[in-house]
Coordinates of C-alpha atoms in Angstrom, one line a residue:
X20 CA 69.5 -13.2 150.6
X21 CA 69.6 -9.5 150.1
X22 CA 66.7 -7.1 149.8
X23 CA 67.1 -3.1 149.6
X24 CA 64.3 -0.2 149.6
X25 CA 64.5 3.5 149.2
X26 CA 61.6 5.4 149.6
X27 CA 61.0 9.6 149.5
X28 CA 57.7 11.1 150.9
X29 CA 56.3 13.7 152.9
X30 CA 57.3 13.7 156.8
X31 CA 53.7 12.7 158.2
X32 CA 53.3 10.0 155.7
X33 CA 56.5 8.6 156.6
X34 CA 55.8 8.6 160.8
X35 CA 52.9 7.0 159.5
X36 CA 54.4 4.6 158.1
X37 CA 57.3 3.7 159.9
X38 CA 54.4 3.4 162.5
X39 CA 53.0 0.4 161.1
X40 CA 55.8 -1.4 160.0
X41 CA 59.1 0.1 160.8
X42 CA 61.4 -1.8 158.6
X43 CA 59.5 -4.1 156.5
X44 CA 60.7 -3.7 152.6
X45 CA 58.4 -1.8 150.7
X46 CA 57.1 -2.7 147.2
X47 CA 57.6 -2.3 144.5
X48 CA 61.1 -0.7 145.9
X49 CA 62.4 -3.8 147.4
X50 CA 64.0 -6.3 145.3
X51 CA 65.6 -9.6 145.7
X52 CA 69.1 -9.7 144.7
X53 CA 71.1 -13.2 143.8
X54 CA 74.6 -12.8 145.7
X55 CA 76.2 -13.5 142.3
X56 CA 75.2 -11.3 140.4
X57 CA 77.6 -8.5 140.3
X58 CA 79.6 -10.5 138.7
X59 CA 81.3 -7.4 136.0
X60 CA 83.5 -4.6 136.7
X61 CA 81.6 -2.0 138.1
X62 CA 82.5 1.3 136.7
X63 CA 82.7 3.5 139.7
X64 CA 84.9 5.8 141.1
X65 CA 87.5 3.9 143.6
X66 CA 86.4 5.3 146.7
X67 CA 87.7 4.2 150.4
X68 CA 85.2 3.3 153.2
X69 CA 87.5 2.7 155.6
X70 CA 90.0 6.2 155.0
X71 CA 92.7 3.4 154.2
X72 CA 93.3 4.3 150.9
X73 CA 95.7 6.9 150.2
X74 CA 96.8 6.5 146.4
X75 CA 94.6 7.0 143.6
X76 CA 94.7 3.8 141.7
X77 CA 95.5 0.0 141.6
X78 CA 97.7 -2.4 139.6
X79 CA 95.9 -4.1 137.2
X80 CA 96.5 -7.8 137.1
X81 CA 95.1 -10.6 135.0
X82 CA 91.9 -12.5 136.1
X83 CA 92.4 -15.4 138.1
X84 CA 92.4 -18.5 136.4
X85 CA 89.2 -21.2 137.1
X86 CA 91.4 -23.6 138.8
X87 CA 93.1 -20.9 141.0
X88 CA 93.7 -22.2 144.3
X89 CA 96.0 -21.2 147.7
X90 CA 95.6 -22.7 151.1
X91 CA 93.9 -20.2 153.3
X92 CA 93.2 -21.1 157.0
X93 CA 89.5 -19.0 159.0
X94 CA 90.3 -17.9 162.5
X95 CA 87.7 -19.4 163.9
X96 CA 85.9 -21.9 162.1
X97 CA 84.1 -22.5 165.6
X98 CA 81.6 -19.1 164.8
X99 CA 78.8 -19.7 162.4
X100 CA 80.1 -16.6 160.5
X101 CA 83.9 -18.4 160.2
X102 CA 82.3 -21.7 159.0
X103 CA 80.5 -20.0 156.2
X104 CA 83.5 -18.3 154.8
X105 CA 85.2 -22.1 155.1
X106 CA 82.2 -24.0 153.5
X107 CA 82.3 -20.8 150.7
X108 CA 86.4 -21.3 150.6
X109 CA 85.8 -25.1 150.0
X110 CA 83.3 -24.8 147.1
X111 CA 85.3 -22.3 145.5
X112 CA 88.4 -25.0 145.6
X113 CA 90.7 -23.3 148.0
X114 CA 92.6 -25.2 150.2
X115 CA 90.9 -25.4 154.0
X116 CA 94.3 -25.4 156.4
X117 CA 92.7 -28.0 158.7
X118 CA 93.7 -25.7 161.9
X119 CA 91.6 -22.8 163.3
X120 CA 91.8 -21.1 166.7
X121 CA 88.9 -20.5 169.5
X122 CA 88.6 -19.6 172.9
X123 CA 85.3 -21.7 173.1
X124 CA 85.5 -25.3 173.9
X125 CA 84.5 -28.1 171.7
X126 CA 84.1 -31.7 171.2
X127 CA 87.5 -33.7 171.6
X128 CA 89.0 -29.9 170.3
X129 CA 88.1 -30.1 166.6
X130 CA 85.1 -29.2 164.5
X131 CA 84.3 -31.1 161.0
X132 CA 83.7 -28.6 157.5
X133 CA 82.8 -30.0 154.6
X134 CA 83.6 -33.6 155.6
X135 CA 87.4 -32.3 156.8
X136 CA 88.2 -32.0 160.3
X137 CA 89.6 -29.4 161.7
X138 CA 91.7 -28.9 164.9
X139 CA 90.7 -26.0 167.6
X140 CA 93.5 -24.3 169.3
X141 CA 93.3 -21.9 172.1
X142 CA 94.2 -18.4 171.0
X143 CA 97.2 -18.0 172.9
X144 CA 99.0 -20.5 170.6
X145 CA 98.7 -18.9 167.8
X146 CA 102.1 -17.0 167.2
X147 CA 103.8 -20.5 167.4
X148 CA 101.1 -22.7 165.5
X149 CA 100.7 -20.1 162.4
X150 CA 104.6 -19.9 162.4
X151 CA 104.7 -23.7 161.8
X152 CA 101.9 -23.4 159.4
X153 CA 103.5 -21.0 157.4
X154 CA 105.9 -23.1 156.5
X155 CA 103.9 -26.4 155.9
X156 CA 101.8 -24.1 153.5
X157 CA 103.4 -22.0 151.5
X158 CA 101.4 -18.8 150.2
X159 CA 99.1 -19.4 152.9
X160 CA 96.0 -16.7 153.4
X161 CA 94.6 -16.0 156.8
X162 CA 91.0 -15.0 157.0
X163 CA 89.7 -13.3 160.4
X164 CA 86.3 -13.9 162.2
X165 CA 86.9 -13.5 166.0
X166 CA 85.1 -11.0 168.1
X167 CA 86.1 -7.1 168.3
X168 CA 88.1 -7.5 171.5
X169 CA 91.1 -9.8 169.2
X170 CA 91.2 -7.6 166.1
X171 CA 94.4 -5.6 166.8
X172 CA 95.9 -8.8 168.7
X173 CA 95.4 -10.9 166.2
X174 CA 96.8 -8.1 163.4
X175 CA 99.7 -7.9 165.0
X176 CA 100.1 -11.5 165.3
X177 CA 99.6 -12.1 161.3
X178 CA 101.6 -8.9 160.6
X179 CA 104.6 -10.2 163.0
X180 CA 104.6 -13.3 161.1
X181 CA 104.4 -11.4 157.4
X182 CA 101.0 -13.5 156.7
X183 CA 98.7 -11.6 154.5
X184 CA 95.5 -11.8 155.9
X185 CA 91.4 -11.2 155.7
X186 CA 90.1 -9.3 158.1
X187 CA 86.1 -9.6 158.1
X188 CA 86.1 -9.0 161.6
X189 CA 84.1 -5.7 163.0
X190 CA 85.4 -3.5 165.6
X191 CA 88.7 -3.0 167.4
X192 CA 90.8 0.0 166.8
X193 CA 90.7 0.2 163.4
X194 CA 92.8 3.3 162.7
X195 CA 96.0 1.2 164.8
X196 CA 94.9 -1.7 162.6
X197 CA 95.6 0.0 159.6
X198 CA 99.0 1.3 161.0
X199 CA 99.8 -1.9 162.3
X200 CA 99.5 -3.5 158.7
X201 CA 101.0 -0.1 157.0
X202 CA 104.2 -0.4 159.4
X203 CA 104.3 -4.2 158.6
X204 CA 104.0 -3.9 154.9
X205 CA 102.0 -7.1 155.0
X206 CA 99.4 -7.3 152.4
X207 CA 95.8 -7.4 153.5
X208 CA 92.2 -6.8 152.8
X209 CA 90.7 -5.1 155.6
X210 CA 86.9 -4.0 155.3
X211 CA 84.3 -3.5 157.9
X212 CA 81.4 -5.0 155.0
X213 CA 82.1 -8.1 153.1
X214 CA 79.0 -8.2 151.2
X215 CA 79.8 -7.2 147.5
X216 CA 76.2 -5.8 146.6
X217 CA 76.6 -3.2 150.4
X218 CA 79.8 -2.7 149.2
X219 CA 78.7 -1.1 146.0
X220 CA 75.7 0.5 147.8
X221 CA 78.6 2.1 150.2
X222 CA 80.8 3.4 147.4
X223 CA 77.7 5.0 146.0
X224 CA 77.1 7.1 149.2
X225 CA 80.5 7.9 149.6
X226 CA 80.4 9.0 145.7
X227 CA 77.4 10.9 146.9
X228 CA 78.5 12.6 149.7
X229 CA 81.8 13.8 148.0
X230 CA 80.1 14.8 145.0
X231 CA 77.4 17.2 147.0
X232 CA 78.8 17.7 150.4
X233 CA 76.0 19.5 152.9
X234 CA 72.9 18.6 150.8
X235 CA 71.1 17.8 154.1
X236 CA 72.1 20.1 156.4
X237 CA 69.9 20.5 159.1
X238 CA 67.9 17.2 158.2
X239 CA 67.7 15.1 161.7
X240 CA 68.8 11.2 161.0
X241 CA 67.4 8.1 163.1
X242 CA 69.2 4.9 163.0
X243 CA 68.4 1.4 163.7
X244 CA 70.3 -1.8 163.4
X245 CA 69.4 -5.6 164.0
X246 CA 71.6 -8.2 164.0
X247 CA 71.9 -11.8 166.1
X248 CA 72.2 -11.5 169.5
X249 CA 75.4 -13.1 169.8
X250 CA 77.3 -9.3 167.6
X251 CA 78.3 -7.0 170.3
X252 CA 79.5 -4.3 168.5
X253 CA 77.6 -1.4 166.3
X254 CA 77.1 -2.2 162.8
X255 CA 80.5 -1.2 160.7
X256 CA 78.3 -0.3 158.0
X257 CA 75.5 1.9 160.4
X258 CA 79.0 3.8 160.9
X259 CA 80.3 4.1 157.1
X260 CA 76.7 5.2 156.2
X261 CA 76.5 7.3 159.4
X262 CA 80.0 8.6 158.1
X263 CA 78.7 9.5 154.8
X264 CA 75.3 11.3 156.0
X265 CA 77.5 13.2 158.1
X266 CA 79.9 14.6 155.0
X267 CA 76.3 15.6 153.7
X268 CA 75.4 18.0 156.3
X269 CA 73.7 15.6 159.3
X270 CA 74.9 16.1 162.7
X271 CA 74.6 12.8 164.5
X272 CA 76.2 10.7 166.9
X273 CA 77.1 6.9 167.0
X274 CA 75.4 6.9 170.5
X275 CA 72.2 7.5 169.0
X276 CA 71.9 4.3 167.1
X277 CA 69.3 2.3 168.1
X278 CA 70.6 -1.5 168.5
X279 CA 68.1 -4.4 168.2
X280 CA 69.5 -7.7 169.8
X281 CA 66.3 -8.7 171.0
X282 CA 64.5 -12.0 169.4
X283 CA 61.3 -10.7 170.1
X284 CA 61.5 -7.2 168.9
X285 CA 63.0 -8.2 165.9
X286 CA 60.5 -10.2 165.0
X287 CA 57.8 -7.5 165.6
X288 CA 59.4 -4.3 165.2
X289 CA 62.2 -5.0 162.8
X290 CA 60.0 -7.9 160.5
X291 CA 63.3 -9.7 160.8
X292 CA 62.0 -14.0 159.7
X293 CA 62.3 -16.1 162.5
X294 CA 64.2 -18.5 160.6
X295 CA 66.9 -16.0 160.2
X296 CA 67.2 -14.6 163.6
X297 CA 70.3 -16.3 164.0
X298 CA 71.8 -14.5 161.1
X299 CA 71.1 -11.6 159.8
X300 CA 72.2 -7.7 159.0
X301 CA 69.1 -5.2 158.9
X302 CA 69.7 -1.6 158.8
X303 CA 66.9 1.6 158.3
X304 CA 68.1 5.2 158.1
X305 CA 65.4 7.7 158.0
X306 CA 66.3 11.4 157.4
X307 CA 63.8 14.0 157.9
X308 CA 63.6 18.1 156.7
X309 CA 63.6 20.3 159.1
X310 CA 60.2 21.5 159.0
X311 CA 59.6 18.1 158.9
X312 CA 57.5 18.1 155.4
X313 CA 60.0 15.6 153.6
X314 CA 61.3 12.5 154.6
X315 CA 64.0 10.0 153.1
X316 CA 64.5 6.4 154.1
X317 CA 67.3 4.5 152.8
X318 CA 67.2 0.6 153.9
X319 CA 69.1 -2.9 153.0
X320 CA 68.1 -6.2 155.1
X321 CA 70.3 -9.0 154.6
X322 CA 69.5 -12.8 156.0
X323 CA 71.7 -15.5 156.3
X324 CA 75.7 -15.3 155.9
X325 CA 76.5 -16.2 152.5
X326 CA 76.9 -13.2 151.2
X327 CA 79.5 -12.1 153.5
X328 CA 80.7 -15.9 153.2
X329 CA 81.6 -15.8 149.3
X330 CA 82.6 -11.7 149.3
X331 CA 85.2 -12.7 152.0
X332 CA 86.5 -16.0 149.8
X333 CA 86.6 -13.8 146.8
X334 CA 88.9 -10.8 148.8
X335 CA 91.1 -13.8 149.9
X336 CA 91.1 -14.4 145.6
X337 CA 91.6 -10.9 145.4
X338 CA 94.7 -10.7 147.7
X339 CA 96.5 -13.6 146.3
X340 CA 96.4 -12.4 143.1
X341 CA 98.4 -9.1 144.1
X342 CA 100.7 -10.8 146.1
X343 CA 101.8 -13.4 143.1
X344 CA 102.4 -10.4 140.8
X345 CA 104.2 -8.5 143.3
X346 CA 102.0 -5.6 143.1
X347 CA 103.4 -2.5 145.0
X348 CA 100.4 -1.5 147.2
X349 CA 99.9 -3.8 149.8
X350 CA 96.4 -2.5 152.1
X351 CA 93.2 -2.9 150.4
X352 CA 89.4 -2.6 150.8
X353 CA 86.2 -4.2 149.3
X354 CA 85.9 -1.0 146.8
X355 CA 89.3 -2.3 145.4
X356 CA 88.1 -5.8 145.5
X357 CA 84.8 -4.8 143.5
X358 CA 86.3 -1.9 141.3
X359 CA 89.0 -5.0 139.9
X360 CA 86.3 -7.3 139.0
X361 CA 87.5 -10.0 141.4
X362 CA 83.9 -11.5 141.9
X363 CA 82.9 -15.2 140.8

């Protein structure tokens, strides 16, 4: 479930209110949007949120057929995040390669999705297990959910094997990750926001702050981001907003986010449900004048996984669509994935 707000009023009214309930939706601005339904083309300009994007269009290729399917194996299926996107990958009728990796120890070494068992490897077997893989499954996708420290390791792995590859996985360095895939000519999908609907609220800030560069100069930004406990890293899309804010004019720095992790002040500071402490993604940017007699507030919450889940399946659509028709470009982001109409 998705909700967004955006709210413009004076600066007092705004301390006032942030006072009461920080970063509880407000009415009638917030609104509940269904994951599916950006389902058309949106008509926007193709915009990069990751600077990974360096020519100005993208092939065009035919929409996949309903009974489109590939094998495609999630590294890990032993994170609640990497489960989703297999649960989401086995609805949609993909093939789920019944092999994942994990540095956490489970049951007998194997976890069970979607009534299919699948066998947990330790990490440093992967070069040799995804080699064999490769060849039991031809046109075989690799979808990455691991923690920030295994980002580049794990690029470098897929790229040294030529297996095209997800990666939904925050953090790392992501400049070397894109000249890792670049030098590799591997085809990927690399975004730090899987969600479709953020995705589109992203291109329309970068649209924004390329269109009217400097338009809040001198306005101070505050920052705060809630997610589980268990994500260590800042929000990848605090920073691309953070980026985009900063094209307009606001001088800020990433160590001025304010992290929630805590159960308890998410619960009374954020307004995060309990029931979705576990998962969810809730992010407030409030920009002030600077005589401090207007404020703006920009603000999407997101609980539970699926959204990330089926926007992450339908990249791994996206991406096997351009390899089978050979298409010349091989990196891509979300933007591409949303701007072809490669949604279910």
């Amino acid at each position: 479930m998705l909700s967004s707000s955006f709210a413009v009023y004076p600066a007092a009214a705004a301390a006032a209110r942030r006072q009461q309930r920080p970063l509880r939706p407000r009415q009638p601005f917030c609104s509940q949007i269904s994951t599916a339904t950006l389902r058309r083309r949106l008509p926007m300009e193709r915009l990069s949120i990751t600077n990974a994007l360096a020519s100005p269009g993208i092939e065009s290729v035919p929409a996949a057929p309903l009974n489109l399917s590939f094998p495609i194996l999630v590294n890990s299926c032993t994170g609640k995040m990497g489960k989703a996107v297999a649960e989401a990958a086995v609805s949609a009728g993909l093939l789920l390669v019944p092999v994942s990796f994990s540095a956490i120890e489970v049951p007998d070494g194997k976890v069970e999705i979607c009534n299919k068992e699948i066998r947990i490897h330790d990490p440093s077997e992967s070069e040799h297990i995804l080699l064999s893989i490769a060849k039991d499954y031809p046109d075989l996708i690799v979808v990455d959910y691991t923690v920030p420290d295994a980002v580049n390791a794990n690029a470098e792995v897929y790229c040294k094997l030529g297996l095209p590859f997800v990666m939904g996985t925050t953090g790392g360095n992501r400049q070397l990750l894109h000249k890792t895939v670049e030098d590799a000519n591997v085809y990927a999908v690399i975004s730090p926001q899987m969600g479709k609907q953020v995705v589109a609220f992203l291109a329309a800030m970068e649209i924004m702050s390329k269109q009217f560069p400097g338009a809040f100069s001198g306005y101070k930004l505050e920052v705060m981001e809630s997610h589980q406990a268990t994500k260590l890293d800042i929000s990848g899309t605090a920073k691309a907003v953070i980026s985009c804010f900063q094209n307009l004019g606001v001088s800020f720095d990433l160590n001025q986010v304010k992290q929630v992790r805590d159960p308890q002040e998410q619960l009374t500071l954020v307004g995060v449900p309990e029931e979705h402490l576990s998962g969810h993604a809730f992010h407030m940017y409030h920009l002030t004048s600077p005589d401090e007699t207007v404020s703006f507030e920009f603000q999407h919450n997101v609980c539970g996984r699926s959204i990330y889940a089926e926007g992450t399946v339908d990249a791994a659509m996206f991406l096997h669509k351009k390899i089978q028709s050979g298409a010349d470009k091989k990196l891509y982001d979300m933007i591409d994935v949303l701007r072809e109409g490669s949604m279910r």
